[in-house]
mmCIF file of C-alpha atoms in Angstrom:
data_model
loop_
_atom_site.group_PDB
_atom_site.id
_atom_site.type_symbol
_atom_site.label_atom_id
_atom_site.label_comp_id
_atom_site.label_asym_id
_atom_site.label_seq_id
_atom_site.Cartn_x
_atom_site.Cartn_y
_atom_site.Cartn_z
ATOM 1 C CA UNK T 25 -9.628 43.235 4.738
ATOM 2 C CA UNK T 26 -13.269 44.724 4.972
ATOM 3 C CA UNK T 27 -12.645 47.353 6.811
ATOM 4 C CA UNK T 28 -9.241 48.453 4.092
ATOM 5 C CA UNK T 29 -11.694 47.804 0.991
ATOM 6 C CA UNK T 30 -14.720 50.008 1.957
ATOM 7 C CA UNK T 31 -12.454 52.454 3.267
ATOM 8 C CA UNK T 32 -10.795 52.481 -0.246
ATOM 9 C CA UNK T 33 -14.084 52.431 -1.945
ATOM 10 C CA UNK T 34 -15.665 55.009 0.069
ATOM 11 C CA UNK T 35 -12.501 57.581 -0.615
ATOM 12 C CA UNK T 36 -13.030 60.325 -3.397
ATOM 13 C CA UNK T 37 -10.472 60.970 -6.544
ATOM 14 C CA UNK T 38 -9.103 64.205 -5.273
ATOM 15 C CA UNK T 39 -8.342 62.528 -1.235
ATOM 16 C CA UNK T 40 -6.815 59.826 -3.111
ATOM 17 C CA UNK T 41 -4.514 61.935 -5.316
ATOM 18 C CA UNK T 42 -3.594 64.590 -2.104
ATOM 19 C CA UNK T 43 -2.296 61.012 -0.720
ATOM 20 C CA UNK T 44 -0.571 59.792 -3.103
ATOM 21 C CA UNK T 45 0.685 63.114 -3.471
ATOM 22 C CA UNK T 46 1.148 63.127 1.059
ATOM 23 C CA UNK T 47 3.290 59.783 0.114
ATOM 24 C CA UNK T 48 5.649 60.692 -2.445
ATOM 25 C CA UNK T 49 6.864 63.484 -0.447
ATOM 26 C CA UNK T 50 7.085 61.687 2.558
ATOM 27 C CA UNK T 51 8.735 59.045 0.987
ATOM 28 C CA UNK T 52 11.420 61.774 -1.037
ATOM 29 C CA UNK T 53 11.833 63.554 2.433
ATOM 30 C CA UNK T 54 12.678 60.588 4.508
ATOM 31 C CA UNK T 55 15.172 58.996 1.812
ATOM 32 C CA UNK T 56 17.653 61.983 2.416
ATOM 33 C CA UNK T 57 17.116 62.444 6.752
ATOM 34 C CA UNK T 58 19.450 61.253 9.437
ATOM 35 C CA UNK T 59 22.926 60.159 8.123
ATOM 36 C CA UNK T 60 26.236 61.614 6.934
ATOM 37 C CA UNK T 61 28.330 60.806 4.048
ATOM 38 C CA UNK T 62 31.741 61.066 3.546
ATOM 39 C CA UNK T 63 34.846 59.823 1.395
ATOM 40 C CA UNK T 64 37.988 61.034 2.849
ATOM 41 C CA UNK T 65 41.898 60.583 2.473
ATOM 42 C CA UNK T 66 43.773 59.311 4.953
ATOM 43 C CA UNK T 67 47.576 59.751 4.640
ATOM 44 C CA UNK T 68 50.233 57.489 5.352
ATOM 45 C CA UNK T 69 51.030 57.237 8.820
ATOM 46 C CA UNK T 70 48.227 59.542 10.195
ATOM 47 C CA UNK T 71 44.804 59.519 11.536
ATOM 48 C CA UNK T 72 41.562 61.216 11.042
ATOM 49 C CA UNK T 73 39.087 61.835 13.906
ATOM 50 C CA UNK T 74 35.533 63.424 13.570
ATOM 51 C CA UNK T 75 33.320 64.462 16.766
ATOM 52 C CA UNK T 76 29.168 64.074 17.199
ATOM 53 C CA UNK T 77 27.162 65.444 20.125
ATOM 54 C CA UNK T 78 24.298 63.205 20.901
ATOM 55 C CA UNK T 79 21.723 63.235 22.902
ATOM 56 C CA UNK T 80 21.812 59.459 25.879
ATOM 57 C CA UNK T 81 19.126 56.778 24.559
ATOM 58 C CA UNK T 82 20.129 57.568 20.460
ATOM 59 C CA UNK T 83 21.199 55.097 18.326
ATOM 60 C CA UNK T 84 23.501 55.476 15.563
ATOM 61 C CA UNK T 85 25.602 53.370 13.241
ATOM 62 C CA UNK T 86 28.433 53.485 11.401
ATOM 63 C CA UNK T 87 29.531 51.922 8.095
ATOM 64 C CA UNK T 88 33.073 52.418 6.685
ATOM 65 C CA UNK T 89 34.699 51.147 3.688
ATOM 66 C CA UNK T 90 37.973 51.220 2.523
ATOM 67 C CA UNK T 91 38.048 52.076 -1.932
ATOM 68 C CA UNK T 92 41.552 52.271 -2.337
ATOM 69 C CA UNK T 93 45.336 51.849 -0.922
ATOM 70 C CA UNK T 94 47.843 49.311 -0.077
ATOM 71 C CA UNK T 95 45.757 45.915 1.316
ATOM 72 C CA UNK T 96 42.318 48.248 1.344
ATOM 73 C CA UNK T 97 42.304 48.210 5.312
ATOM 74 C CA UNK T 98 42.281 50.791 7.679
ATOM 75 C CA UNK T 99 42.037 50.596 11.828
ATOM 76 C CA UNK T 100 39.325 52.105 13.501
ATOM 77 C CA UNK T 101 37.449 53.166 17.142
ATOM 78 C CA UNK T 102 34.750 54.662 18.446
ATOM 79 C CA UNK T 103 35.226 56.516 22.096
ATOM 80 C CA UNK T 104 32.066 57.578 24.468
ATOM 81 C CA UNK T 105 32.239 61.439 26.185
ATOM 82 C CA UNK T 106 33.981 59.621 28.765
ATOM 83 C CA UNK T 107 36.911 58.534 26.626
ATOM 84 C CA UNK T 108 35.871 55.170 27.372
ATOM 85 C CA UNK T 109 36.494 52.846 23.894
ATOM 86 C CA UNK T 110 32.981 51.365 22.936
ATOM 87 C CA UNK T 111 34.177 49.731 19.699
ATOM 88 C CA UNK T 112 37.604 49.277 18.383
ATOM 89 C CA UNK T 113 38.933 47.241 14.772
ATOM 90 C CA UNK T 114 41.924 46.962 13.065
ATOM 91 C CA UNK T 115 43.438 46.419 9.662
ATOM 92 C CA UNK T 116 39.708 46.037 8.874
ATOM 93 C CA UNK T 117 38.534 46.391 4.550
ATOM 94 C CA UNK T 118 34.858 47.818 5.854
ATOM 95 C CA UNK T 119 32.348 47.205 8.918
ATOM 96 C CA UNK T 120 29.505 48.039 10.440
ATOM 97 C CA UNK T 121 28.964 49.505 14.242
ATOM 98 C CA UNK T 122 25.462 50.000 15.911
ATOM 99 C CA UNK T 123 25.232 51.504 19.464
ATOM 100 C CA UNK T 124 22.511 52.801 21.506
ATOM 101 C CA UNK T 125 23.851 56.265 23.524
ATOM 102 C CA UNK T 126 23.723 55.722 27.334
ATOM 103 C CA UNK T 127 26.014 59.224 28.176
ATOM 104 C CA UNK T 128 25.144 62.698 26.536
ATOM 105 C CA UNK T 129 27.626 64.333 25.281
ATOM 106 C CA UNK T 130 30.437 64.264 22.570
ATOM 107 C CA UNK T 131 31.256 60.943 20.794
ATOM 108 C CA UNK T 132 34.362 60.333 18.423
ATOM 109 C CA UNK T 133 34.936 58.137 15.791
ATOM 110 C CA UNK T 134 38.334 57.935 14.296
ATOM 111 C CA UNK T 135 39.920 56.343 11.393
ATOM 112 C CA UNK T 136 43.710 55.371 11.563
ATOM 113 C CA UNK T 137 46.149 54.538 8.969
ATOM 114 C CA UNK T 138 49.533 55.022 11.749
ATOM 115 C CA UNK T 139 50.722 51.047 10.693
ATOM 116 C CA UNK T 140 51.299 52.443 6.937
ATOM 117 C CA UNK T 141 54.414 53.608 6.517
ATOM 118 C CA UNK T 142 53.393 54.352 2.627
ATOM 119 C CA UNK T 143 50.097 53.844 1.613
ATOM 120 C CA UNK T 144 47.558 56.229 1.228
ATOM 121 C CA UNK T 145 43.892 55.244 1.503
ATOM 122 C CA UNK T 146 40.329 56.493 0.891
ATOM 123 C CA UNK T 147 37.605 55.689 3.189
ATOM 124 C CA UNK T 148 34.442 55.997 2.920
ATOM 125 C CA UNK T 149 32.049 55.681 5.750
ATOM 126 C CA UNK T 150 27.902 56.841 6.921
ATOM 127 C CA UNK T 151 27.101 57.911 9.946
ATOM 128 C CA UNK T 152 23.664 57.544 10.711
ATOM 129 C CA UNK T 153 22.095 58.869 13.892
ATOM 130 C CA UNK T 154 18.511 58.359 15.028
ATOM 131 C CA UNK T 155 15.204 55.889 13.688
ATOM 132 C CA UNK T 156 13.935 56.951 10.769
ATOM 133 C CA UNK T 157 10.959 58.793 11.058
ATOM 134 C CA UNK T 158 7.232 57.225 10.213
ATOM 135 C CA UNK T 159 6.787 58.047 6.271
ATOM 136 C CA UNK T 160 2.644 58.515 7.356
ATOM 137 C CA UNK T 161 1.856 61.537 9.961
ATOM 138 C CA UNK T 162 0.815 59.757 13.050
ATOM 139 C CA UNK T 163 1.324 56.518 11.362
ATOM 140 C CA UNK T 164 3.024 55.101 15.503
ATOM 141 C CA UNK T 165 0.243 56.326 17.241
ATOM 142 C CA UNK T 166 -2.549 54.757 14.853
ATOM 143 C CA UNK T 167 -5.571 52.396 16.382
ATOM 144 C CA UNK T 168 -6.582 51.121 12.835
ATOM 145 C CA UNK T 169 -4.853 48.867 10.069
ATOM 146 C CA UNK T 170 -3.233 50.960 7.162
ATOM 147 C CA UNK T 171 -5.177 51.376 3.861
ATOM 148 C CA UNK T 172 -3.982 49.274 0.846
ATOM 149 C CA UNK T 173 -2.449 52.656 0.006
ATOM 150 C CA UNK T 174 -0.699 53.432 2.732
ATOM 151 C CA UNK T 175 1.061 49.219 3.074
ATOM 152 C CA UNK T 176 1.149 50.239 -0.488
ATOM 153 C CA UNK T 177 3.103 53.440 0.201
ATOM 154 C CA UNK T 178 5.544 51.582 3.129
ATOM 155 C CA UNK T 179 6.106 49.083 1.121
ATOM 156 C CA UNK T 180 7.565 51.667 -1.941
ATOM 157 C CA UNK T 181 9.595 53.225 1.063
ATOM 158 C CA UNK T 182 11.245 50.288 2.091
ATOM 159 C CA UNK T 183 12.209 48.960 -1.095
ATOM 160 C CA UNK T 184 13.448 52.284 -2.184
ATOM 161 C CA UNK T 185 16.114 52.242 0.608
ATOM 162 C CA UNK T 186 16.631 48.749 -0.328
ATOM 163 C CA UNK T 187 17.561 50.365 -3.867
ATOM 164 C CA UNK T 188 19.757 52.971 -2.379
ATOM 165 C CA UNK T 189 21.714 50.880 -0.036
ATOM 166 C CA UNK T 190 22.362 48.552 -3.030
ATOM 167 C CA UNK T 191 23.597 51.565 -5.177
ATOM 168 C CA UNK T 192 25.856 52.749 -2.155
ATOM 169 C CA UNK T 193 27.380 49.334 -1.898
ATOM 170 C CA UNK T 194 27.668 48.771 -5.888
ATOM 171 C CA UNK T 195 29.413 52.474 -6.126
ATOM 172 C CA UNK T 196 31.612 51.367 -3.526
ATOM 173 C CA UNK T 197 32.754 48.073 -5.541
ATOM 174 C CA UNK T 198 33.160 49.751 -8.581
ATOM 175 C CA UNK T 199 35.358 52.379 -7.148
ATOM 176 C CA UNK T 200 37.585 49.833 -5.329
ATOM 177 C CA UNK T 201 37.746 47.592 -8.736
ATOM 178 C CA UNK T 202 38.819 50.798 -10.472
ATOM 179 C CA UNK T 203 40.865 51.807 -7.914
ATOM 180 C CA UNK T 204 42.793 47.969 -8.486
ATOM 181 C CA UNK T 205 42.428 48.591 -12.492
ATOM 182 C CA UNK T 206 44.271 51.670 -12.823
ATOM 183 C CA UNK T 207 47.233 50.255 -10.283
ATOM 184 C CA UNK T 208 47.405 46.914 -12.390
ATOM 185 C CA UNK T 209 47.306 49.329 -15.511
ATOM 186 C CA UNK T 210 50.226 51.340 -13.994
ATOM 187 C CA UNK T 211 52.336 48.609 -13.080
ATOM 188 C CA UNK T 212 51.911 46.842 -16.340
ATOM 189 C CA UNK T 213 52.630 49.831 -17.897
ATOM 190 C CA UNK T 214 55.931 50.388 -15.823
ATOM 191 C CA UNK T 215 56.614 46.689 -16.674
ATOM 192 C CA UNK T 216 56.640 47.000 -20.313
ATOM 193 C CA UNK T 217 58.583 50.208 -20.203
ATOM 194 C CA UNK T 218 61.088 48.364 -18.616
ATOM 195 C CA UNK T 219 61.138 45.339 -21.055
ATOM 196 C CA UNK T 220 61.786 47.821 -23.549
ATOM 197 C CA UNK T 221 64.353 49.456 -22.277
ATOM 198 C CA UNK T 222 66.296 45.985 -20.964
ATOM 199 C CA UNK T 223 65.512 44.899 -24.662
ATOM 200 C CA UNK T 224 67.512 47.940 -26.103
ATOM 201 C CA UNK T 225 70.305 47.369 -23.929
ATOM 202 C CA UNK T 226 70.608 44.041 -24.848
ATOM 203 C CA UNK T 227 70.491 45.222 -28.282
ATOM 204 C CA UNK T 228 73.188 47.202 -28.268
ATOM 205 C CA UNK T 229 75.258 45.128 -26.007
ATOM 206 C CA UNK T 230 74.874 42.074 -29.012
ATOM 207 C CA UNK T 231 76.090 43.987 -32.064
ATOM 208 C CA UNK T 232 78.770 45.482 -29.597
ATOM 209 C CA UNK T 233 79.488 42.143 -28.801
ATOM 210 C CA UNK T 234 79.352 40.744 -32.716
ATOM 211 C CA UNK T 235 81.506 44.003 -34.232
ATOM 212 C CA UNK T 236 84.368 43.341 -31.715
ATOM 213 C CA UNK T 237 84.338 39.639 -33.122
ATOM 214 C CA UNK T 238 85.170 40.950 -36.942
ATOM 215 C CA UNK T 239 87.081 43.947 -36.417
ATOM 216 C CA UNK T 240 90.571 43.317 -37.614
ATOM 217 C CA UNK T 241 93.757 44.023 -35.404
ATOM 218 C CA UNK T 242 96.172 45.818 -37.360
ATOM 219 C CA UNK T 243 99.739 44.920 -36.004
ATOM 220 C CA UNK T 244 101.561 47.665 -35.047
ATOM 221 C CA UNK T 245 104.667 49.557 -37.437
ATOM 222 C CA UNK T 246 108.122 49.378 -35.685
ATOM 223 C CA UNK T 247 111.639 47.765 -35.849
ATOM 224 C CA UNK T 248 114.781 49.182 -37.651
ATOM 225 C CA UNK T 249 114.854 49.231 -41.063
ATOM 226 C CA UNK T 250 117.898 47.297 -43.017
#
């Protein structure tokens, strides 16, 4: 704590602003590094693949969501370079795989929607590859304790991506609930059109019904006359 305050102390205006300013760009950089984002449509009856080449001893995860479409669930598997299935879910609504590359080489990820015979779906999913880098230069290979600015920076950093995971997962729910909204709207929609025109049948099928009551029979003209 003695060491972190006279460090602080000691530290002119202009070194503390070029940190500060060291920080925020280290902090902006590192929010938008390592990952892929995607919504995609996956027909009825069909199946969507995507392909990564990775280096052995990389991690990566992967985070799928399902917005919209019949039941909101989708099947899906991961295969190593070797063809060799490493993860593998079905009729899932979302998920999340981590792994830890032991092969180089071409990995695939696929999303399948073959048991839906008509239901389109949208799927979202990240694909994040790699540790995030240190926000600080060096900040792995250091001997002291951070300054209160630096914890101060980490601490920004972390609850930042905190922020943005909890955006991610809110935009997801909201797009699913509207997604659910606008088929409920639809269907009600459909429904009342239908009342209306039963109704107008119904209508016409009463008076119809009440004219032939009252309408007179005239009997018919014949016979000889005398």
């Amino acid at each position: 704590g003695s060491v972190r305050g006279s460090v602080r102390g000691a530290m002119p205006s202009s070194v503390r602003g070029a940190v500060r300013t060291l920080c925020l760009a280290a902090l902006l950089g590192a929010l938008g590094t390592g990952g892929t984002e995607l919504t995609l449509e996956l027909p009825d009856s069909a199946q969507r693949c995507f392909h990564q080449e990775l280096e052995s001893g990389i991690k990566f995860t992967l985070d799928y969501q399902v917005i919209s479409g019949g039941h909101y669930d989708v099947d899906c598997y991961v295969e190593d370079p070797n063809g060799k299935t490493i993860y593998q879910e079905t009729k899932k609504q979302y998920d999340s795989f981590s792994h830890h590359t032991e092969l180089k080489g071409v990995y695939t990820f696929c999303f399948s929607n073959e048991f839906s015979t008509f239901s389109h779906k949208i799927v979202y999913f990240d694909f994040q590859v790699g540790d995030e880098p240190p926000i600080l230069p060096d900040m792995n290979n250091r001997v002291t304790a951070l300054t209160q600015m630096e914890s101060a920076c980490v601490t920004i950093h972390e609850m930042l991506n905190a922020v943005i995971d909890s955006q991610t997962h809110y935009r997801l729910r909201e797009a699913q609930d509207r997604s659910r909204a606008e088929e409920l709207s639809g269907r009600v929609s459909y429904w009342s059109v239908g009342e209306t025109l039963i109704l107008f049948v119904v209508s016409i099928g009463q008076v119809m019904l009440l004219k032939s009551f009252f309408t007179e029979k005239r009997p018919s003209s014949g016979g000889a006359g005398t």
